XYZ file of C-alpha atoms in Angstrom:
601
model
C -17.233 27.986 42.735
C -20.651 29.014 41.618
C -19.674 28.659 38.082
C -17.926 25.401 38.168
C -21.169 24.159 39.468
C -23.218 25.686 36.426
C -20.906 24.469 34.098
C -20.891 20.807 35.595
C -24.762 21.278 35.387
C -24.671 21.801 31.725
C -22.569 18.827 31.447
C -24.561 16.552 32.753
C -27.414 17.813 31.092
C -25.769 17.599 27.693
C -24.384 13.742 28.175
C -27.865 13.108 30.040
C -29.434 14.506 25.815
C -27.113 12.468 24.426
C -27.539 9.651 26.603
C -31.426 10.079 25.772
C -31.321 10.188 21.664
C -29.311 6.997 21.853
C -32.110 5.420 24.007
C -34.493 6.743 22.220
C -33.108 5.286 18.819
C -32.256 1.874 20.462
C -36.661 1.588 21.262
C -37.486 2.684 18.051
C -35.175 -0.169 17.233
C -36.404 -2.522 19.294
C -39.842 -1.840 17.552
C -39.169 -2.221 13.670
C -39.098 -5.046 12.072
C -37.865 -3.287 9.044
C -33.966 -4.145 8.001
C -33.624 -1.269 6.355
C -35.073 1.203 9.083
C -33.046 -0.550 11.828
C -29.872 -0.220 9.504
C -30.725 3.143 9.382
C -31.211 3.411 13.030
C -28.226 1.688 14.220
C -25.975 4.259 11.519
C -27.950 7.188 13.539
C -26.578 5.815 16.634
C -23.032 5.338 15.145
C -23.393 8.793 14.173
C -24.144 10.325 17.550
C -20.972 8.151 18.906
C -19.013 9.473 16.473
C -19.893 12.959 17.284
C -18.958 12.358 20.963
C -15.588 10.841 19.756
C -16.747 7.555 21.311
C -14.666 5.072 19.383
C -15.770 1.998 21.700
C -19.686 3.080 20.666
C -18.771 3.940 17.385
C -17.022 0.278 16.199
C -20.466 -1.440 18.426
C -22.804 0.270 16.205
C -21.177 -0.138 13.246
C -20.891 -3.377 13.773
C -24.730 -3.753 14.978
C -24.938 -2.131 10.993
C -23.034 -4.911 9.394
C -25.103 -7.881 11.210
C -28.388 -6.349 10.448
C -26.888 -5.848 6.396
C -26.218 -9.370 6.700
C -29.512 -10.839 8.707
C -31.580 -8.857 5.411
C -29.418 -9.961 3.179
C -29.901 -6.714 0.809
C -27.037 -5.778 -1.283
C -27.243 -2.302 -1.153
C -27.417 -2.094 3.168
C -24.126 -4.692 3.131
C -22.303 -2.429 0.378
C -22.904 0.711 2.261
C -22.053 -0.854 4.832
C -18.209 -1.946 4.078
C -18.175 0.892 2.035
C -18.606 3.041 5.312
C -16.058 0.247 7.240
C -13.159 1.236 4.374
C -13.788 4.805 5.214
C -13.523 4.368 9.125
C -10.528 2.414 8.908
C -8.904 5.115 5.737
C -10.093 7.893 8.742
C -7.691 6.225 11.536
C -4.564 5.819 8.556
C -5.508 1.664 8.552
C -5.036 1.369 4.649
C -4.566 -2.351 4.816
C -7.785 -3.029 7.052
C -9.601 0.118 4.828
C -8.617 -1.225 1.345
C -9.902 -5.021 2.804
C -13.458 -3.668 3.315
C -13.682 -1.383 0.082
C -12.762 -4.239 -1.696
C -15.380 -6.461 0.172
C -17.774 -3.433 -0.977
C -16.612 -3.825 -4.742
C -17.339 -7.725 -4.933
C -20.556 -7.295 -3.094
C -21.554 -4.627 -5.917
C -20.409 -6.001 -9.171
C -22.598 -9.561 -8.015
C -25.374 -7.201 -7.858
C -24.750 -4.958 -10.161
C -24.430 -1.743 -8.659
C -22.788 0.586 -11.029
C -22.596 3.731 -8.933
C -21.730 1.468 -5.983
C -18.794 0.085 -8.094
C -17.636 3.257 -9.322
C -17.782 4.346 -5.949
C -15.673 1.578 -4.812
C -13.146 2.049 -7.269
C -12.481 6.057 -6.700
C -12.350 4.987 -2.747
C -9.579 2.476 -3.028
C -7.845 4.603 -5.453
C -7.590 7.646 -2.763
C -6.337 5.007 -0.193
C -3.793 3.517 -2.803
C -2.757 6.693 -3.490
C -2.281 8.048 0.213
C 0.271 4.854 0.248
C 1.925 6.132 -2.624
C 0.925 3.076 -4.642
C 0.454 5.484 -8.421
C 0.414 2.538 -10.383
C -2.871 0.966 -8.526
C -4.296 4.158 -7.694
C -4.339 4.890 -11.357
C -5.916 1.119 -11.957
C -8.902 2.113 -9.327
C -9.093 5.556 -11.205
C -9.657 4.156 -14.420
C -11.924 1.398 -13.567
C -14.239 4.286 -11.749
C -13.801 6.570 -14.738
C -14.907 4.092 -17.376
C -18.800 3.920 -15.097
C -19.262 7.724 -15.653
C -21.513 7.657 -18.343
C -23.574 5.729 -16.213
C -26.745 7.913 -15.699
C -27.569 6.433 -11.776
C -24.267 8.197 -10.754
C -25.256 11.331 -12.126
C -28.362 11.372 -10.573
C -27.163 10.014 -7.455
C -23.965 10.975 -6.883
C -23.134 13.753 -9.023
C -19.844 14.900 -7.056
C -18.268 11.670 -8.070
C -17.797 12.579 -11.605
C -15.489 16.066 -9.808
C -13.809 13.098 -7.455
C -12.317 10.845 -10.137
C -10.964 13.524 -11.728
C -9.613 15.267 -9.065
C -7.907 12.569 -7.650
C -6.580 11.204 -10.862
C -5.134 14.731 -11.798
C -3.282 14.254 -8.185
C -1.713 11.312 -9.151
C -0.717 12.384 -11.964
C 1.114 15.380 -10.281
C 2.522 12.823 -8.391
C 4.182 10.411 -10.587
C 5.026 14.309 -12.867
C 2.875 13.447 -15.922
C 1.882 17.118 -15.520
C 0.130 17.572 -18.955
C -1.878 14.542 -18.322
C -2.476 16.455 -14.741
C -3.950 19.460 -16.387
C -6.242 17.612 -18.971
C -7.835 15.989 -15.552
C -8.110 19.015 -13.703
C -9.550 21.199 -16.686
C -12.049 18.150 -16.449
C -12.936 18.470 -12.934
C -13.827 22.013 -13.215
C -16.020 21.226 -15.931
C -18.023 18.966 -13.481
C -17.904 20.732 -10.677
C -20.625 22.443 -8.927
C -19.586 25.379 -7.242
C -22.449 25.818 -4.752
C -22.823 22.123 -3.877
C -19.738 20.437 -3.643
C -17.307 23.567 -2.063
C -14.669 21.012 -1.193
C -14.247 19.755 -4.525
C -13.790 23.277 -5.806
C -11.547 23.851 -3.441
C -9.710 20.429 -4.054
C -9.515 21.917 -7.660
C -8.187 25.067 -7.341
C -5.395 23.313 -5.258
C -4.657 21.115 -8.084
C -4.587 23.838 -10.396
C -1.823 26.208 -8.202
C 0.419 23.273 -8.094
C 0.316 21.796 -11.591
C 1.055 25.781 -12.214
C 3.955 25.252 -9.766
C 5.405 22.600 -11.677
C 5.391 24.089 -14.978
C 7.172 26.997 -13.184
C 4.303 29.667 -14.113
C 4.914 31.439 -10.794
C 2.351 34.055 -11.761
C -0.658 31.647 -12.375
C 0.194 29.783 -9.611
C 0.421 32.536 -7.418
C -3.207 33.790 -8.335
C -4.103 29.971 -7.893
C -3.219 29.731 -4.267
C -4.197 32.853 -3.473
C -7.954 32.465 -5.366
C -8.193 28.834 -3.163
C -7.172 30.265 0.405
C -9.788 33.223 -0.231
C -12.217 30.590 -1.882
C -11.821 28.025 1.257
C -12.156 31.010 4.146
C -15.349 32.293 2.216
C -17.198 28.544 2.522
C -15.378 27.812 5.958
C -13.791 24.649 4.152
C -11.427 24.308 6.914
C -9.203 21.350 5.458
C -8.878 23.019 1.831
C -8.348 26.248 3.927
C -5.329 24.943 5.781
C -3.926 22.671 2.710
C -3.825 25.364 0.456
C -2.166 28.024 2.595
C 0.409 25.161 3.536
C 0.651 24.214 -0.037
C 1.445 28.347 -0.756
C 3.567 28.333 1.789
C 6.132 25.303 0.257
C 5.328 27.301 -3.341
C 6.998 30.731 -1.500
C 10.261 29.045 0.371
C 10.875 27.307 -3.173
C 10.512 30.805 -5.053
C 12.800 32.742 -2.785
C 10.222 34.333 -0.923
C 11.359 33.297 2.284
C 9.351 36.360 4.533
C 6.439 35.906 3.075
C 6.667 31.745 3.193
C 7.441 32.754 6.882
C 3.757 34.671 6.770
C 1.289 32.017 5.243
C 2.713 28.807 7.020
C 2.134 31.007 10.252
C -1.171 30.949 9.304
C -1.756 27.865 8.133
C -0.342 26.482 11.392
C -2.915 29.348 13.310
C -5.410 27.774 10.424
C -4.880 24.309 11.777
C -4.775 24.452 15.643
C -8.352 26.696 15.550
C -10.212 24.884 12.581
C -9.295 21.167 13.115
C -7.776 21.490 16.843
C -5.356 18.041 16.727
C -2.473 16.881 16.187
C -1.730 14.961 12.464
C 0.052 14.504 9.725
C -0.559 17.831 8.225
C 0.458 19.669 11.595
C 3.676 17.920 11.567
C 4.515 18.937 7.825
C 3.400 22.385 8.940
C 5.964 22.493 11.424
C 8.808 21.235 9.122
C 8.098 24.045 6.563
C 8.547 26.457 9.295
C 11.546 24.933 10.620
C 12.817 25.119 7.151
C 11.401 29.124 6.532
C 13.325 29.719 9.662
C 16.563 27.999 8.806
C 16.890 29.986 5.516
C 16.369 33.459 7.604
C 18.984 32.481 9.620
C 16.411 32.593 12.609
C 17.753 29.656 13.825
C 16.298 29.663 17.899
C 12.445 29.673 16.008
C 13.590 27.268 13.596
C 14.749 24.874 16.449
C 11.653 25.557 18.410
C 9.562 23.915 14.991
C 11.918 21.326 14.418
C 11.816 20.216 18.190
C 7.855 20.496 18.004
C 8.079 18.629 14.606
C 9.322 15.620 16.575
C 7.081 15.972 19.380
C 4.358 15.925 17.452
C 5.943 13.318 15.652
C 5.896 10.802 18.830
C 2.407 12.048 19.644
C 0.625 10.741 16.226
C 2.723 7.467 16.741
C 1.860 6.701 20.253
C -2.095 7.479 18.751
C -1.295 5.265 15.877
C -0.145 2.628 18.370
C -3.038 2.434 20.366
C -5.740 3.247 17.392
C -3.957 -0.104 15.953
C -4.684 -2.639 19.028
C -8.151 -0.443 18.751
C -8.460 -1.301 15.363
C -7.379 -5.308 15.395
C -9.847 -5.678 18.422
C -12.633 -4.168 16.255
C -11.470 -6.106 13.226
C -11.750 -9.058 14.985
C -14.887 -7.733 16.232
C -16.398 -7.174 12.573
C -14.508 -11.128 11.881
C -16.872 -12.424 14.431
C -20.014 -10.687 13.287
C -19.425 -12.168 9.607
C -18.331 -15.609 11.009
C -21.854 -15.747 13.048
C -23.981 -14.982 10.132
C -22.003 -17.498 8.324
C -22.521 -19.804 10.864
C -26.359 -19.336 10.730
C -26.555 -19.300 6.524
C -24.877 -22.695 7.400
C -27.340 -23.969 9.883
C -30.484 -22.905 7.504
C -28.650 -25.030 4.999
C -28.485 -27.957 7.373
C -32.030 -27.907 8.297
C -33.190 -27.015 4.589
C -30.289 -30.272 3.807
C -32.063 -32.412 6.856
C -36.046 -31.695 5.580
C -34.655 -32.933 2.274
C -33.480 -36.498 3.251
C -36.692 -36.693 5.099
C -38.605 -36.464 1.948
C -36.310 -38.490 0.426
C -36.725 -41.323 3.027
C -40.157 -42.035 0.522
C -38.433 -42.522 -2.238
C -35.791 -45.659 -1.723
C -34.829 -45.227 -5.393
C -34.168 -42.009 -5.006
C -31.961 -42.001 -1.996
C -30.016 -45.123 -3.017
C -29.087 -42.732 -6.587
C -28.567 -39.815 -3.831
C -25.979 -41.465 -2.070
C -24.052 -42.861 -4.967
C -23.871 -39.739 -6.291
C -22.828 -38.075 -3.252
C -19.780 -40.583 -3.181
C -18.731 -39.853 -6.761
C -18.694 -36.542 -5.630
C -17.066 -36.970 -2.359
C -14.132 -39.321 -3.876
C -14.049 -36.712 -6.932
C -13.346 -33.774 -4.309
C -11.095 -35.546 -2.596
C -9.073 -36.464 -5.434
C -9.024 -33.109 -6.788
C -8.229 -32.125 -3.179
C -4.672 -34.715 -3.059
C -4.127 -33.200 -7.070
C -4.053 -29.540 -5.429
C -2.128 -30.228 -2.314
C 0.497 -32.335 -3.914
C 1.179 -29.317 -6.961
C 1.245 -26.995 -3.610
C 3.747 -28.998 -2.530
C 5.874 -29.309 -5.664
C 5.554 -25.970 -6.118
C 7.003 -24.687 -2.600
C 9.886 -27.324 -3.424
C 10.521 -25.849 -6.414
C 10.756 -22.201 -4.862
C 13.334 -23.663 -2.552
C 15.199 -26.234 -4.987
C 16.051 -26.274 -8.326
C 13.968 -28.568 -10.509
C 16.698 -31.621 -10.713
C 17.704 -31.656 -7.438
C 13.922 -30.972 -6.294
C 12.949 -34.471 -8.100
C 16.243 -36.314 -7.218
C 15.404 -35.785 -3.511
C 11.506 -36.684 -4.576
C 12.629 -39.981 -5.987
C 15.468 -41.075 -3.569
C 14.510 -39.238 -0.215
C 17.826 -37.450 -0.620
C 20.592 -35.711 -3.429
C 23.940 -35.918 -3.643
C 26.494 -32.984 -4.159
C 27.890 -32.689 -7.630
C 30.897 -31.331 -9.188
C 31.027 -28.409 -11.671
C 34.080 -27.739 -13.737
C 32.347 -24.228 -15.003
C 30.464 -22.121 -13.260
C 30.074 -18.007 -13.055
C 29.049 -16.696 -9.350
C 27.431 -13.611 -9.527
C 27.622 -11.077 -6.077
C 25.820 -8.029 -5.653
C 25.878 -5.765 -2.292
C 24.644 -2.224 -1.832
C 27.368 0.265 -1.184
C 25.437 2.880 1.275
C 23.124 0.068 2.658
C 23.740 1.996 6.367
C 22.656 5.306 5.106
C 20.018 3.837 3.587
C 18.905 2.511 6.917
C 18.984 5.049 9.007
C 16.733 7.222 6.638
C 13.940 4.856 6.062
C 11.429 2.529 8.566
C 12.125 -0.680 8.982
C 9.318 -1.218 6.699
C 10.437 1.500 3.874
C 14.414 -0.349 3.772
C 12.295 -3.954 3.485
C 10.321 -2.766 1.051
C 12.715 -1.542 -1.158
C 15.353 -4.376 -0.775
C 12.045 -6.871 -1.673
C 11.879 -4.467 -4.527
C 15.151 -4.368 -5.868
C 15.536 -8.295 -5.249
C 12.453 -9.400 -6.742
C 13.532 -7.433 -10.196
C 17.340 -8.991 -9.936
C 14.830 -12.380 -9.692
C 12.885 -11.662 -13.009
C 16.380 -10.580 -14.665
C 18.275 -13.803 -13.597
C 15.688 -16.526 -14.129
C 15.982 -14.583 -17.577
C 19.464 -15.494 -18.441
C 19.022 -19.311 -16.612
C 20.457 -18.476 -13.483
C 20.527 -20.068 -10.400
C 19.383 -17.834 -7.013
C 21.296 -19.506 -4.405
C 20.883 -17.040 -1.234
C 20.673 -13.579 0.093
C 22.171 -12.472 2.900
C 21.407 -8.987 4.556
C 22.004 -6.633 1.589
C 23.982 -9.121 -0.540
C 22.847 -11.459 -3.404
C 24.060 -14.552 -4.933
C 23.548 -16.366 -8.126
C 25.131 -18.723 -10.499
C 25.104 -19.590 -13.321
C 26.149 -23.365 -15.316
C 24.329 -25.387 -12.454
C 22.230 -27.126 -11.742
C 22.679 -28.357 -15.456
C 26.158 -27.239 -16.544
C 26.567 -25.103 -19.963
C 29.015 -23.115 -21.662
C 27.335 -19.830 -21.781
C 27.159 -19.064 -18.313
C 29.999 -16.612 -18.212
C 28.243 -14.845 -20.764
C 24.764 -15.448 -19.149
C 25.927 -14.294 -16.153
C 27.417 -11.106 -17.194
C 24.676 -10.063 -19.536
C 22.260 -10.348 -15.820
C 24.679 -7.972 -14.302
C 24.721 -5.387 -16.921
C 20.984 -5.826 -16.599
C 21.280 -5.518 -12.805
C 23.278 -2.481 -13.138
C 20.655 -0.863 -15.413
C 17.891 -1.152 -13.325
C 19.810 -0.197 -9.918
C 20.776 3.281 -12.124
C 17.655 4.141 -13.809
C 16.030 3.588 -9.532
C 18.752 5.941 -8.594
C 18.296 8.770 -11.178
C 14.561 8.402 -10.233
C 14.670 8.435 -6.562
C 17.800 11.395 -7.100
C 14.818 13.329 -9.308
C 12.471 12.981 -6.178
C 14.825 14.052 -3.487
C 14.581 10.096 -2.205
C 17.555 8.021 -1.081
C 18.499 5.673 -3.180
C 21.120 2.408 -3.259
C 24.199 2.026 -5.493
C 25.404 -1.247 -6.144
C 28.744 -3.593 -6.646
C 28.611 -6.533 -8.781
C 31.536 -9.121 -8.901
C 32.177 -12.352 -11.441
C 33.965 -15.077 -10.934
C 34.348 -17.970 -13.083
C 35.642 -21.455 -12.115
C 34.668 -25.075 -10.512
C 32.179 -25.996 -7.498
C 30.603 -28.341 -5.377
C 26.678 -27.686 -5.077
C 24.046 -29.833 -3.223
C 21.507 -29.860 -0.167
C 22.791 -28.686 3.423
C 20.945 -29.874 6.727
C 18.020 -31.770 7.320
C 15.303 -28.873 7.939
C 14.339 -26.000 5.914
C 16.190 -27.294 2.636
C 18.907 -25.183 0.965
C 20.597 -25.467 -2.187
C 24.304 -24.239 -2.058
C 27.644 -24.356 -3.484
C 31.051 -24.203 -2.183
C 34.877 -23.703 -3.365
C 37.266 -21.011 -4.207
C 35.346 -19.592 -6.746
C 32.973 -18.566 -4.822
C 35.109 -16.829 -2.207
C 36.784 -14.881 -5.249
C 33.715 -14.073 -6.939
C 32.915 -12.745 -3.435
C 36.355 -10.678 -3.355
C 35.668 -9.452 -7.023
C 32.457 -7.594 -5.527
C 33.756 -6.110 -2.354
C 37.150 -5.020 -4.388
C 34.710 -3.198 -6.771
C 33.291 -0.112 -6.913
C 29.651 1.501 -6.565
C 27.951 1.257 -10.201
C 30.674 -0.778 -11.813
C 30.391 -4.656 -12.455
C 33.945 -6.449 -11.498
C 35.017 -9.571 -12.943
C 37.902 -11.992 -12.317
C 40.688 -12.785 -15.435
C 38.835 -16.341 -15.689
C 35.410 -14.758 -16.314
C 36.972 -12.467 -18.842
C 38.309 -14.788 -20.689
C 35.187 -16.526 -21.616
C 33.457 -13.009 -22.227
C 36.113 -10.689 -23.684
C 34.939 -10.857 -27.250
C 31.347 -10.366 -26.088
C 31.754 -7.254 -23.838
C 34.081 -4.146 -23.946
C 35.661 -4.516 -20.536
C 39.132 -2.828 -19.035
C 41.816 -3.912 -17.107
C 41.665 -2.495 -13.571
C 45.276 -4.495 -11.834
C 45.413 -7.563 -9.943
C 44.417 -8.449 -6.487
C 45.362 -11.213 -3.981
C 43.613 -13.632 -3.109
C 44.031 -16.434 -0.680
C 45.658 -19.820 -1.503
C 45.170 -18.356 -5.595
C 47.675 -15.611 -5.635
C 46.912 -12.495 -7.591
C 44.214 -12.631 -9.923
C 43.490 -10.060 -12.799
C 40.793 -7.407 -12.341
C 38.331 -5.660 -15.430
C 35.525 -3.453 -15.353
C 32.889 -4.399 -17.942
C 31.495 -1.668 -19.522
């Protein structure tokens, strides 16, 4: 009893010194008039929040930051200050609200002309681009940041930038397997680097180093690598190289066959983990996959259950924190939205006092008001008909992404557009083959992603070739070609899209089969033959066509097969001497008999 007295005593006594320094900074506060000392007062106090994992006091005082940046109206203070937003939000894995603030950061320094700032910018978005797996911007970031190092303020100021860029540029370029590039950027980081001073960055590299080793399958060098980082790390207590590294090492082992000793160091890097950075994350999850996978290939299957199982546990942990960091997150966003939008509101009322103190001079000068106003209404009426210009190409232009052109200024004209008839059209159907699979590997996000993806390049390819989207539906996409103006190449047109189609959906899947991703195959199916297309309902406008051709072009794709392109006898005989195609039999179809089948090669 005695001692859970004393240690309720030094409880108290350490909230009631915290409590205290806060206090203490809030008077010193209240008695500067300095915008730079009470910016620097307020981050103290975010600081001390932060170090009592007081995310309520944290997001108040950051905020209390950002209006003060604002109310002085210095560059520098508001830079830091979204700069140190895009890190909070990267910190609680909100990339879109993080990559919104460093980007804030990056306008607000090239206006004034802050090169380290922009640099800095740059290399911050680049790490968040690059923790979404977004190479090809990540790379953009990387090179803007790298083209300010000669810049001598960033070597003075922030010298471990130079080691940064590089670093992360060399780990993107691991990433997307450029793995000479890789090395050049490394080598360059270590050139940089300063040992003493910046022990995560050497660290960082010597990670780099072991697995650009591991992917040129120089199992000896890497070895030494890993093992050079783990002793480097546990020398400087770097606690997250420490437990990277030996997880890293770990992954290396298993995929060299050295399953007792992979068994050994993630063991450790799990021990590594729960003592150094005590939580739950993302890395502690991957830790515990490894080992399920160690134990699986020692046939040790009760431990490797026991990892798997706390795999998923762990699993629901980080999302139920993600969850309610996320509602923490909007209400601070919001929070931040507010700050700006009072600030604004204030600029704004300076303006309209500095506007009103105006017209009162003016009020000597009739002339001069009488010239005011008259200019003011050329103005006005030239605003607003720029304004009517802008809204009505908004318009055309949201008609057009929903109507073809003719049909879009037919119903502009008359208030309405009749169906046609086309003697000649090609229908075009596309539909991925293991579309379930597909969706019961990846988020809801991932599969949306990737079908926006895959459809957005079948857009670029078919507006190509002066083809017609008509719909998607689910996995499945329709085109056609010969409408809305009717031609006598669309069989041909049509058929030279789906070889592109086909293209692009195998060079995804050899890529995605090189990185051990799932991946879609696809069946494409032609049909050539006569429609009716026009306008159906009388809300939310779409363009479609009807008939029998489309309900064979429909049954050439589902009679297909995964990475072939199907067409109907009609279709091939308006391509044959184009294309190299092969007869594949006849199917029936209804109210048309059987129809001829060929594969175009």
């Amino acid at each position: 009893m005695n001692r859970l007295i004393l240690f309720l005593l030094l409880l108290l006594s350490y909230y009631n010194s915290f409590s205290q320094k806060v206090d203490s900074l809030l008077l010193k506060i209240s008695h500067t008039n300095s915008p730079k000392e009470k910016w620097e007062l307020w981050g103290e106090i975010s600081y001390e929040y932060q170090r009592q994992k007081n995310d309520s006091g944290l997001q108040s005082a950051t905020a209390q930051m950002l209006q003060t940046a604002l109310e002085s109206k210095n560059d520098t203070l508001i830079f830091n200050t979204y700069f140190i937003l895009g890190s909070y939000y990267e910190d609680k894995a909100d990339f879109n609200h993080s990559l919104e603030n460093h980007f804030k950061a990056l306008r607000i320094a090239e206006k004034a002309k802050l090169y380290e700032g922009i640099c800095l910018a740059n290399e911050q978005a680049a790490v968040v681009y690059k923790q979404l797996n977004n190479n090809e911007q990540a790379l953009f970031h990387l090179r803007k940041a790298e083209e300010l190092l000669g810049d001598s303020s960033i070597k003075n100021s922030i010298p471990w930038l130079y080691r940064a860029v590089y670093a992360n540029t060399a780990q993107v370029y691991i990433q997307i397997n450029k793995i000479d590039s890789a090395l050049i950027y490394a080598q360059r980081g270590f050139d940089v680097v300063d040992k003493k001073q910046d022990v995560f960055g050497y660290a960082q590299l010597l990670d780099i180093i072991a697995n650009i080793y591991t992917k040129q399958k120089r199992n000896d060098l890497a070895d030494f690598s890993f093992k050079a980082g783990i002793a480097f790390s546990d020398s400087v207590n770097e606690d997250i190289s420490l437990v990277t590294t030996l997880f890293d090492y770990s992954i290396f082992l298993l995929n060299t066959g050295r399953s007792k000793e992979a068994k050994r160091f993630g063991l450790k890097s799990l021990a590594e983990h729960n003592k150094r950075l005590k939580g739950i994350g993302t890395l502690s999850i991957k830790i515990a996959d490894v080992l399920s996978e160690v134990y699986s290939s020692t046939k040790q299957f009760d431990s490797a259950y026991y990892y798997s199982s706390s795999r998923d546990r762990q699993k629901d942990t980080v999302f139920n924190q993600q969850k309610l960091a996320a509602i923490s997150n909007l209400t601070f966003s919001e929070k931040i939205k507010v700050t700006e939008e009072k600030m604004e509101r204030q600029e704004n009322e300076i303006k309209q006092k500095q506007i009103q103190l105006y017209f009162l001079l003016c009020a000597l000068f009739l002339v001069g008001i009488i010239a005011y106003l008259s200019y003011r209404s050329f103005v006005n009426k030239k605003r607003d008909a720029l304004l009517i210009q802008i809204e009505k190409k908004r318009s055309d232009d949201l008609l057009l992404n929903i109507l073809p052109t003719e049909v879009a200024e037919e119903l502009k004209l008359k208030g309405s557009a009749a169906a046609k008839d086309f003697e000649s059209v090609t229908v075009l159907f596309t539909d991925f083959k293991n579309f379930t699979n597909m969706s019961e590997k990846l988020s809801a996000q991932e599969l949306v992603n990737e079908i926006n993806y895959c459809y957005s390049a079948f857009d670029n390819i078919i507006t190509r070739h002066g083809i017609e989207k008509i719909k998607t539906i689910g996995d499945s996409y329709m085109c056609a070609g010969g409408l809305p103006v009717a031609n006598k190449t669309n069989a041909i047109d049509a058929v030279t899209a789906a070889i592109e189609i086909h293209d692009f959906m195998l060079n995804e899947k050899q890529k995605k089969e090189k990185e051990g991703k799932p991946f879609f195959e696809i069946r494409i199916g032609c049909n050539t033959g006569s429609v009716v297309a026009g306008i159906v309902g009388i809300k939310k406008f779409a363009y479609d066509i009807w008939g029998d051709t489309v309900n064979i072009a429909s049954r050439m794709e589902s009679s297909g097969e995964a990475g072939k392109i199907n067409i109907s006898g009609s279709t091939y005989e308006l391509v044959k001497e184009k294309f190299n195609c092969v007869y594949r039999g006849k199917i029936e179809a209804k109210n048309k008999g059987m129809i001829d089948m060929y594969f175009v090669n």
